[in-house]
Tab-separated table of C-alpha atoms in Angstrom:
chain	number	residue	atom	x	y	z
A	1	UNK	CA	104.378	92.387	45.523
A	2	UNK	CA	107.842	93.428	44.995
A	3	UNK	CA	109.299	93.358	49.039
A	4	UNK	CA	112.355	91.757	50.260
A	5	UNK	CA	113.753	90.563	52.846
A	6	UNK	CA	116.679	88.961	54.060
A	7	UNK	CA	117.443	87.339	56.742
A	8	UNK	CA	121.130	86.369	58.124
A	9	UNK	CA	122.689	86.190	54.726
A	10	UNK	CA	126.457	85.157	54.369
A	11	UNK	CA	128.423	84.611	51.164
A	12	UNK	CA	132.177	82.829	51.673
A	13	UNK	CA	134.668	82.727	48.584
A	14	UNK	CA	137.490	80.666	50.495
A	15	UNK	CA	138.728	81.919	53.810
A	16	UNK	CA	137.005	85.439	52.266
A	17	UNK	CA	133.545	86.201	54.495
A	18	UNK	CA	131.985	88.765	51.899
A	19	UNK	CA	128.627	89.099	53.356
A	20	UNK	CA	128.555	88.270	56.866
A	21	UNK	CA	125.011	87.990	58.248
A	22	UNK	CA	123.209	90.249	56.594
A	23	UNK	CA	119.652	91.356	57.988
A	24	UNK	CA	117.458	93.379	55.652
A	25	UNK	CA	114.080	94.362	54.685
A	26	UNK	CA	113.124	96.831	51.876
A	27	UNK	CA	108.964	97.415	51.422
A	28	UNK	CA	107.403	97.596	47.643
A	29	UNK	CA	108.407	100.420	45.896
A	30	UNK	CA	111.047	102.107	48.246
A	31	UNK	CA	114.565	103.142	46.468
A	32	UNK	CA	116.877	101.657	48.240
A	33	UNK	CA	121.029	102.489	48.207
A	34	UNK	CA	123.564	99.944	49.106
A	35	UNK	CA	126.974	102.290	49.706
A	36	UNK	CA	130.465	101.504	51.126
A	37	UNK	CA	133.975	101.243	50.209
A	38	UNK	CA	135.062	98.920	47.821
A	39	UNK	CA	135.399	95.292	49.161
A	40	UNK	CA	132.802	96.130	51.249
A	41	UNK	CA	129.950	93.375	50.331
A	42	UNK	CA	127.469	95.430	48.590
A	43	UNK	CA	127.891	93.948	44.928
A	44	UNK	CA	128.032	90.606	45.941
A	45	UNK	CA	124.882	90.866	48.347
A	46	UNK	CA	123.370	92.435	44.831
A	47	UNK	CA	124.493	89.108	42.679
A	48	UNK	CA	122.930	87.233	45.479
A	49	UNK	CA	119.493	88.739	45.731
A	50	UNK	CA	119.638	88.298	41.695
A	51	UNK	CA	120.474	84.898	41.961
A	52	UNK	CA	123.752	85.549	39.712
A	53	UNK	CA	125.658	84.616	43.155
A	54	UNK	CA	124.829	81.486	45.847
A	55	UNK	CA	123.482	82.234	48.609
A	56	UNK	CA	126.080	80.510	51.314
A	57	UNK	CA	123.476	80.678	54.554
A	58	UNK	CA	120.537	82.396	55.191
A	59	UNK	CA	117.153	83.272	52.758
A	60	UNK	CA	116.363	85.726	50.387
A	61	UNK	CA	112.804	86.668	50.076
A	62	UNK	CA	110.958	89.010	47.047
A	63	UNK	CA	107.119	89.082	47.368
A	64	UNK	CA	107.070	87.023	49.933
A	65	UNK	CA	108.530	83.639	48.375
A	66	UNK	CA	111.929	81.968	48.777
A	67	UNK	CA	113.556	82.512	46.417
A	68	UNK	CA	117.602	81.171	47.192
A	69	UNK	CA	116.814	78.025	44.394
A	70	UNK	CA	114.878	80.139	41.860
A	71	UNK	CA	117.038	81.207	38.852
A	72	UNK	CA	117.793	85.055	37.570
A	73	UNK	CA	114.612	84.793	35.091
A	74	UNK	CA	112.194	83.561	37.732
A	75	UNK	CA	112.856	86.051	40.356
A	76	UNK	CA	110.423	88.756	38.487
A	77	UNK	CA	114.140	91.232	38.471
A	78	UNK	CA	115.837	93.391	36.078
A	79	UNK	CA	119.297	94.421	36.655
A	80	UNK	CA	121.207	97.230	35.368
A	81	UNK	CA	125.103	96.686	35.084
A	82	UNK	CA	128.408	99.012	35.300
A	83	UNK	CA	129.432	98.055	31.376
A	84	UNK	CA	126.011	98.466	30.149
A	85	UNK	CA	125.684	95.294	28.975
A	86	UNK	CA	124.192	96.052	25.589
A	87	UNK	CA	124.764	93.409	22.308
A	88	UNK	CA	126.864	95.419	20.188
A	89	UNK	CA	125.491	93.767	16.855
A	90	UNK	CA	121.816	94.699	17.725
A	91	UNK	CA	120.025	98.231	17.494
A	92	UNK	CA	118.290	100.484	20.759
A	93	UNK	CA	115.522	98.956	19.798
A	94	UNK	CA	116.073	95.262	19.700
A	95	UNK	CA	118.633	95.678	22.780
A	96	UNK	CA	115.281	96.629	24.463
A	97	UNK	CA	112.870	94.372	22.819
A	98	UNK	CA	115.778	91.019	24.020
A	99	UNK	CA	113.850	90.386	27.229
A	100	UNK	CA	110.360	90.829	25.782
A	101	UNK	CA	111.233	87.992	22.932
A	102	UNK	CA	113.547	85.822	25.426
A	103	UNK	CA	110.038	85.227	27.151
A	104	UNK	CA	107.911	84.971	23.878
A	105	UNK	CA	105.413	87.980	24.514
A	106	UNK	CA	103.410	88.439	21.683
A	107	UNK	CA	104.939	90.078	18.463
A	108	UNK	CA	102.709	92.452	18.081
A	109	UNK	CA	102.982	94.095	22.014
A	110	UNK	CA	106.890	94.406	21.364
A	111	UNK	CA	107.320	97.700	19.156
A	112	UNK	CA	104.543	99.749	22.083
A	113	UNK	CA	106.270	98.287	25.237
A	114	UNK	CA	109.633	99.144	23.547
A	115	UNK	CA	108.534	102.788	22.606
A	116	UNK	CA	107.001	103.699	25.948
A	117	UNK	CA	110.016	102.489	27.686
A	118	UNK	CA	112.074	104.412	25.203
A	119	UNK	CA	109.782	107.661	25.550
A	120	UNK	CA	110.067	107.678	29.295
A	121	UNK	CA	113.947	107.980	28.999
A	122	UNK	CA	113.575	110.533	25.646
A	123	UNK	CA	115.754	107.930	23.607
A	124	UNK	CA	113.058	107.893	21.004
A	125	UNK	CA	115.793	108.689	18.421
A	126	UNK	CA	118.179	106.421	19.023
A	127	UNK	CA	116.092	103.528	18.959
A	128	UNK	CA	117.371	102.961	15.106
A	129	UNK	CA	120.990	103.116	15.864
A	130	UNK	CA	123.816	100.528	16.945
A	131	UNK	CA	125.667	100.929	20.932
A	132	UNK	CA	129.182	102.004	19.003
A	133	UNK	CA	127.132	104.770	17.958
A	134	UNK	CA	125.542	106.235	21.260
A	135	UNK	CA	127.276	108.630	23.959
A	136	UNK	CA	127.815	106.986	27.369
A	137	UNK	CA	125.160	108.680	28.809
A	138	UNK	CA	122.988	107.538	25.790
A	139	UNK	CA	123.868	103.894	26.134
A	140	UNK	CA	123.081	103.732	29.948
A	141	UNK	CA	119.769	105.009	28.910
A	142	UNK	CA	119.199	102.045	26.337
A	143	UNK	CA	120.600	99.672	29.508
A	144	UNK	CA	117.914	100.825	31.627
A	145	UNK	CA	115.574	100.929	28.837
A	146	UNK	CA	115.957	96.835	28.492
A	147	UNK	CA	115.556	96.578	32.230
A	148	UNK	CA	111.817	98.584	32.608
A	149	UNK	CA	110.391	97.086	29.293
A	150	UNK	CA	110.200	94.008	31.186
A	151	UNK	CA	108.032	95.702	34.063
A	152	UNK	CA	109.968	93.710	36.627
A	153	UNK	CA	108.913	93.802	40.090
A	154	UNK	CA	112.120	94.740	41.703
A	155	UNK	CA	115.171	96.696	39.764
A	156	UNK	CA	118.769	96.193	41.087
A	157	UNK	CA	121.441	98.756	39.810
A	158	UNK	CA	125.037	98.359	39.904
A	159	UNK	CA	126.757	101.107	39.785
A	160	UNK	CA	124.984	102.460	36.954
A	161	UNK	CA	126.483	105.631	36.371
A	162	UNK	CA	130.517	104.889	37.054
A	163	UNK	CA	131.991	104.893	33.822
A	164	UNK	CA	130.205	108.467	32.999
A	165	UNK	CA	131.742	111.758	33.399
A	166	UNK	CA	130.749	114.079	36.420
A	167	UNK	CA	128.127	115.984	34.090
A	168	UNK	CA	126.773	113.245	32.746
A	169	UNK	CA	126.697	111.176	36.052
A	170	UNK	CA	124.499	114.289	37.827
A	171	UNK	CA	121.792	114.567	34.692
A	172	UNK	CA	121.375	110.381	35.027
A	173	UNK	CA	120.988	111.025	38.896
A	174	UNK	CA	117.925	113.240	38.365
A	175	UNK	CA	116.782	110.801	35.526
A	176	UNK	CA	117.004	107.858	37.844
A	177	UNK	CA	115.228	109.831	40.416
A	178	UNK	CA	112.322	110.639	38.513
A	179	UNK	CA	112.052	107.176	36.346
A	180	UNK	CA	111.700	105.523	40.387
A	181	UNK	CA	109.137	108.094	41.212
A	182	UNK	CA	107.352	107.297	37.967
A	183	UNK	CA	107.286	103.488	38.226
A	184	UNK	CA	106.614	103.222	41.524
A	185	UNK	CA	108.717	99.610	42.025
A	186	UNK	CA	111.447	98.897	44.339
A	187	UNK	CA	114.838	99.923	43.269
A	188	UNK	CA	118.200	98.879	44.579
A	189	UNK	CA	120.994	100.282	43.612
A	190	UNK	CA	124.673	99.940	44.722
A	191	UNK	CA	127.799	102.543	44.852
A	192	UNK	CA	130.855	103.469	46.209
A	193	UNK	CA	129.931	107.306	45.768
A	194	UNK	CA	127.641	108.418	48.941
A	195	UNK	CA	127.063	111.851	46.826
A	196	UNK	CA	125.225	109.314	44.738
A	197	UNK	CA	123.535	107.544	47.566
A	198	UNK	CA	122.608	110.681	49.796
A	199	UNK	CA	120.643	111.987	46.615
A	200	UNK	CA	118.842	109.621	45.244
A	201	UNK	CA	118.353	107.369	48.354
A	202	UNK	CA	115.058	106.671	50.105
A	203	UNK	CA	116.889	104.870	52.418
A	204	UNK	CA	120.660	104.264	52.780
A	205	UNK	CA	122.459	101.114	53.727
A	206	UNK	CA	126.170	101.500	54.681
A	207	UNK	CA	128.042	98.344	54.361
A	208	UNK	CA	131.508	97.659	55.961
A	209	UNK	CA	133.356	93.880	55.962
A	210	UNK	CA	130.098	92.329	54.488
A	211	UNK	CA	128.085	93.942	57.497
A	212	UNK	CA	125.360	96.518	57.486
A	213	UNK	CA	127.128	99.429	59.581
A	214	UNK	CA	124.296	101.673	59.610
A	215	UNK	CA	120.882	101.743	57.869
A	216	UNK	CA	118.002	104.961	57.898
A	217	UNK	CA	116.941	108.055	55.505
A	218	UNK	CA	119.893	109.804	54.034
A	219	UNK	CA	119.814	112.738	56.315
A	220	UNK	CA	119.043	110.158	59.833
A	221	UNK	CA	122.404	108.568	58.826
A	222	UNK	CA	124.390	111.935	57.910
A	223	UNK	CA	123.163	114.011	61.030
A	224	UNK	CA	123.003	110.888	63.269
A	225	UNK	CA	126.096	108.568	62.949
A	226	UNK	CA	126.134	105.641	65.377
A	227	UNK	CA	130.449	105.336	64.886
A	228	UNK	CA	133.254	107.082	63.579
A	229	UNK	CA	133.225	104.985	59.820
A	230	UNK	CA	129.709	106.174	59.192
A	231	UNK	CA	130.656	110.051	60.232
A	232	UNK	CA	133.590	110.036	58.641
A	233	UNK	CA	132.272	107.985	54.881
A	234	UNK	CA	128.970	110.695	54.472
A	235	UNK	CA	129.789	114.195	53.023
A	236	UNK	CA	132.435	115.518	51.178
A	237	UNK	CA	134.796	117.076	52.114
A	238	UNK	CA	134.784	114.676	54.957
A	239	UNK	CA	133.919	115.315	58.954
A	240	UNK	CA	137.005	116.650	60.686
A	241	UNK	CA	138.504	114.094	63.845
A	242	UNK	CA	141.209	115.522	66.420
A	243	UNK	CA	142.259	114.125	69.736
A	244	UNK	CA	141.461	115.739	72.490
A	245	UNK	CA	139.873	115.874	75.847
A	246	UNK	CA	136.607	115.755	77.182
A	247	UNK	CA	136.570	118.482	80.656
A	248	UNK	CA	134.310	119.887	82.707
A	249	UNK	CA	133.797	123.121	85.048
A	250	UNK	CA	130.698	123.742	87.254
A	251	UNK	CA	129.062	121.821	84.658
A	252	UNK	CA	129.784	122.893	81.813
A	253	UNK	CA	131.322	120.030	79.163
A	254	UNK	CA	133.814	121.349	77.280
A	255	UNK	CA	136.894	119.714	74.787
A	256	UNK	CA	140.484	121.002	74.893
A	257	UNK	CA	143.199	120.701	72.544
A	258	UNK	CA	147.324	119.787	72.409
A	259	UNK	CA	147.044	123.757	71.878
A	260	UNK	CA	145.353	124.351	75.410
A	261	UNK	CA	142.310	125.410	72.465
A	262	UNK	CA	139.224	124.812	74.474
A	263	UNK	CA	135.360	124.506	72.994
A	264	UNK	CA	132.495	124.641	75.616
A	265	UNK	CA	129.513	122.900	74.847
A	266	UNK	CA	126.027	124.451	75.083
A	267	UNK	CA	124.181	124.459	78.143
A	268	UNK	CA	121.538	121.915	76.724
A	269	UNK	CA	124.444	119.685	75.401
A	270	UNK	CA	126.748	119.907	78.838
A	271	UNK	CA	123.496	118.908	80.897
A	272	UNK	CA	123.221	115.246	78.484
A	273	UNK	CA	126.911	114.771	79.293
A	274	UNK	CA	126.076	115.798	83.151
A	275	UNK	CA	123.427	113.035	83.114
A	276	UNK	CA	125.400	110.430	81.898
A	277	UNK	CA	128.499	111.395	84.302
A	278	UNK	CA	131.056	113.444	82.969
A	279	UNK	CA	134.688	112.437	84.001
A	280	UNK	CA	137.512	114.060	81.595
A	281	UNK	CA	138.882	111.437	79.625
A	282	UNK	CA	140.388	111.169	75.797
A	283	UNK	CA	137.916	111.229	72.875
A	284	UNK	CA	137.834	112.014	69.611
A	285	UNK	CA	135.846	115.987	68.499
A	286	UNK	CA	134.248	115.031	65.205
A	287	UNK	CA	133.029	118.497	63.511
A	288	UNK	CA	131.738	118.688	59.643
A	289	UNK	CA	133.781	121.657	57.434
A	290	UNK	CA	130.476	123.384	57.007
A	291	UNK	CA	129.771	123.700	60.625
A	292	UNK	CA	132.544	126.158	60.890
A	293	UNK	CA	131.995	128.989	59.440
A	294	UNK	CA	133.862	133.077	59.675
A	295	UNK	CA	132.982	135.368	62.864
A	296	UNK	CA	131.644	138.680	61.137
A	297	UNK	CA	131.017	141.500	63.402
A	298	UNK	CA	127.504	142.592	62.045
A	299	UNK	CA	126.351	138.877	62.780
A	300	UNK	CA	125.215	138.459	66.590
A	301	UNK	CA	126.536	134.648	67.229
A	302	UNK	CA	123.762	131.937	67.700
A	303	UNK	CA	123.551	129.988	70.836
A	304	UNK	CA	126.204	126.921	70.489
A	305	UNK	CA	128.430	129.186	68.558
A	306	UNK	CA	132.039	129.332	70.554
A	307	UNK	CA	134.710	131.421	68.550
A	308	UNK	CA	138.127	129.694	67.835
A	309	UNK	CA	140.757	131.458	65.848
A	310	UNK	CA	142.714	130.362	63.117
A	311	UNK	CA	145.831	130.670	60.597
A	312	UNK	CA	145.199	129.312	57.326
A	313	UNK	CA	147.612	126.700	55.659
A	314	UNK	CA	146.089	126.363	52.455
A	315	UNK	CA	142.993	127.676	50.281
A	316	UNK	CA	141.149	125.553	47.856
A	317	UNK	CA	138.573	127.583	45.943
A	318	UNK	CA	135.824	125.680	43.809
A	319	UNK	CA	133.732	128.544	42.629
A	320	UNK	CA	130.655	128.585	45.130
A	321	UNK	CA	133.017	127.743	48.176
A	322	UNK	CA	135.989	127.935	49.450
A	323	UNK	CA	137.471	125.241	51.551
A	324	UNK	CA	140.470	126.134	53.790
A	325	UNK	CA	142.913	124.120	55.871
A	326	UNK	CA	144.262	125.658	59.365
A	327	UNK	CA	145.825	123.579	62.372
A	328	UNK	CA	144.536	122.627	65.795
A	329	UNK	CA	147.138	121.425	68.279
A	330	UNK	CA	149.103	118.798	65.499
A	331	UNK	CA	146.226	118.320	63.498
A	332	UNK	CA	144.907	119.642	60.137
A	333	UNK	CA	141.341	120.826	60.372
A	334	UNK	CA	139.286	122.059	56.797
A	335	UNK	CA	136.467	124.819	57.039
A	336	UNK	CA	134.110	125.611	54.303
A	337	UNK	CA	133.223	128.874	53.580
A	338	UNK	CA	132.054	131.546	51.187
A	339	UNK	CA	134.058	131.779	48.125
A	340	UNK	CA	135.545	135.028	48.793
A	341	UNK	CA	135.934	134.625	52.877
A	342	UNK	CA	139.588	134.173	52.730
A	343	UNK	CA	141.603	134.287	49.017
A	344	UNK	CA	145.545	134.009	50.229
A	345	UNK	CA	146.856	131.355	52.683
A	346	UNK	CA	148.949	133.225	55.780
A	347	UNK	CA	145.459	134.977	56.639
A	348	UNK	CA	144.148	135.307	60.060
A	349	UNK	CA	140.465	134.765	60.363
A	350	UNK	CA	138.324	134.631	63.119
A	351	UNK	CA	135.815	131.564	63.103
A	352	UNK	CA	132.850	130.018	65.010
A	353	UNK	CA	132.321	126.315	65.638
A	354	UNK	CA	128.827	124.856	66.128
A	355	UNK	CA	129.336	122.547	68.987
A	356	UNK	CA	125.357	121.453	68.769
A	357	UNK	CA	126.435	120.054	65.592
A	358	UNK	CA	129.357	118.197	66.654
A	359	UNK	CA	129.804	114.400	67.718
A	360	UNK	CA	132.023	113.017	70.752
A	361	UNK	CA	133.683	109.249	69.594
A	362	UNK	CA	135.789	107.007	72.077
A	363	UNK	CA	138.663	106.018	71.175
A	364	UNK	CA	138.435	102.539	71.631
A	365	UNK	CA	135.409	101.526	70.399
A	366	UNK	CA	134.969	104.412	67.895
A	367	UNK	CA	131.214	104.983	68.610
A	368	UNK	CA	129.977	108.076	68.965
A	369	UNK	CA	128.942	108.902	72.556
């Protein structure tokens, strides 16, 4: 059994509360994705479940045993680090074989364990030549490489893939993805990089101040955001926020602008507001770039769709799409589009806003409603 679970961990360095109570529980053989800012928790919480860190409060459980006294070997891990890790004096193959004579298997078993983990990753080549002489990509290959040979029940990865260029960084995500699906054993991996988590996650934790912020399946969290930090850390470019205000006529909810812009909501969306008493009061609109797209005249708009007009500021083109900036009362709003929508900044273009896609946030408490 490879589960874990922890329950109410804390980690102090000082007056510094890292991890602050942390409540988790990850089943055999799910891929798991710790993500936040930096400073958030996430790499110490990682140390701590390898035993590399002290747990200050609170138990950490893998396979159902305690394990906050056992030491790094006996907690059945491997862990994958940023720097690779690899002894620079040693060849692929005896980087990989380290683990296998650290615990004295059998001579003979080393060079077949050692080639299958090798031909899962296709380093078969390499496994003859020294780290100096391997790509980036190639040495995080031989990294992971040491960590499967073992055939560890649990695999924590830490930030794997942040010293590699954005190529390289995309063809390890796939890798990663399909070495998990392969295995079958519970992986944990931590970045800052939510592209990262929202791809290869079975199930994303967001951490913030050494607490879990928000936890579910990558698409849960990005389509359902319980506050503005989680909306506003998943996808890139990044959910829009404006001020405005939350109104109402003969029931229909609606949000208007510094401009006087107004957006109504949906029927279906206005009755939830109805329900739960709609007074006009401040909030924040929270709408994603891609849920605004151009008004064209051959389209018949969807239900939800309310048209809102706009001069553009500034055009950023990135081959596919085109992301453009236009303003809304004081604020800066960005709109992605088709690459050849709008090509000039002055233009006029006519756009549509999904409001069913939208979130409402108070101010104060910066939950979304």
């Amino acid at each position: 059994m490879s589960d874990l679970v922890i329950s109410q961990a804390h980690k102090r360095y000082g007056d510094v509360h890292a991890v602050r109570g942390v409540d988790l529980n990850i089943p055999e053989g799910e891929f798991c994705v710790l993500v936040g800012p930096s400073g958030c928790g996430k790499s110490t919480l990682l140390r701590m479940i390898a035993g590399l860190e002290t747990i200050g409060a609170g138990d950490i459980s893998i396979g159902g045993a305690r394990v906050n006294d056992f030491r790094p070997r006996d907690r059945n891990i491997a862990m994958v680090f940023q720097n690779y890790a690899l002894y620079p004096y040693l060849t692929v193959f005896e980087n990989i074989a380290f683990p296998l004579r650290a615990r004295k298997v059998e001579t003979s078993e080393i060079p077949d364990r050692v080639a299958s983990a090798a031909s899962l990753l296709g380093i078969e080549a390499l496994l003859e030549r020294y780290p100096r002489q391997l790509s980036g990509g190639q040495r995080q290959r031989a990294a992971i490489g040491r960590a499967i040979v073992r055939n560890a029940g649990l695999f924590l990865l830490d930030e794997p893939l942040s010293n590699l260029d954005a190529q390289l960084r995309d063809e390890m995500r796939v890798e990663l993805k399909r070495l998990h699906q392969g295995l079958g054993k519970t992986f944990i991996y931590v970045t800052h990089d939510q592209i990262e988590a929202m791809t290869l996650a079975d199930r994303i934790v967001l951490l913030r101040d050494g607490q879990i912020e928000q936890q579910g399946s990558p698409l849960e969290v990005f389509e359902r955001p319980r506050t503005r930090f989680v909306a506003g850390f998943l996808g890139s470019p990044k959910m829009n926020f404006l001020s405005a205000r939350l109104a109402g006529s003969e029931g229909i909810a609606s949000v208007r602008f510094s401009d006087g812009t107004e957006l109504q909501f949906p029927p279906d969306r206005s009755a939830q507001f109805n329900e739960t008493g709609l007074e006009e009061r401040p909030i924040i609109f929270g709408v994603r770039p891609e849920h605004i797209a151009p008004q064209r005249h051959e389209e018949r708009r969807r239900e939800g769709q309310y048209p809102l007009k706009a001069k553009v500021d500034l055009v950023q083109p990135t081959g596919t799409r085109t992301y453009i900036q236009f303003r809304l009362g004081d604020e800066r709003v960005t709109a992605e589009l088709q690459a050849h929508d709008v090509e000039q900044p002055g233009a006029h273009v006519d756009l549509l806003v999904d409001m069913n896609r939208t979130i409402l946030i108070d101010p104060q408490t910066e939950r979304v409603l």
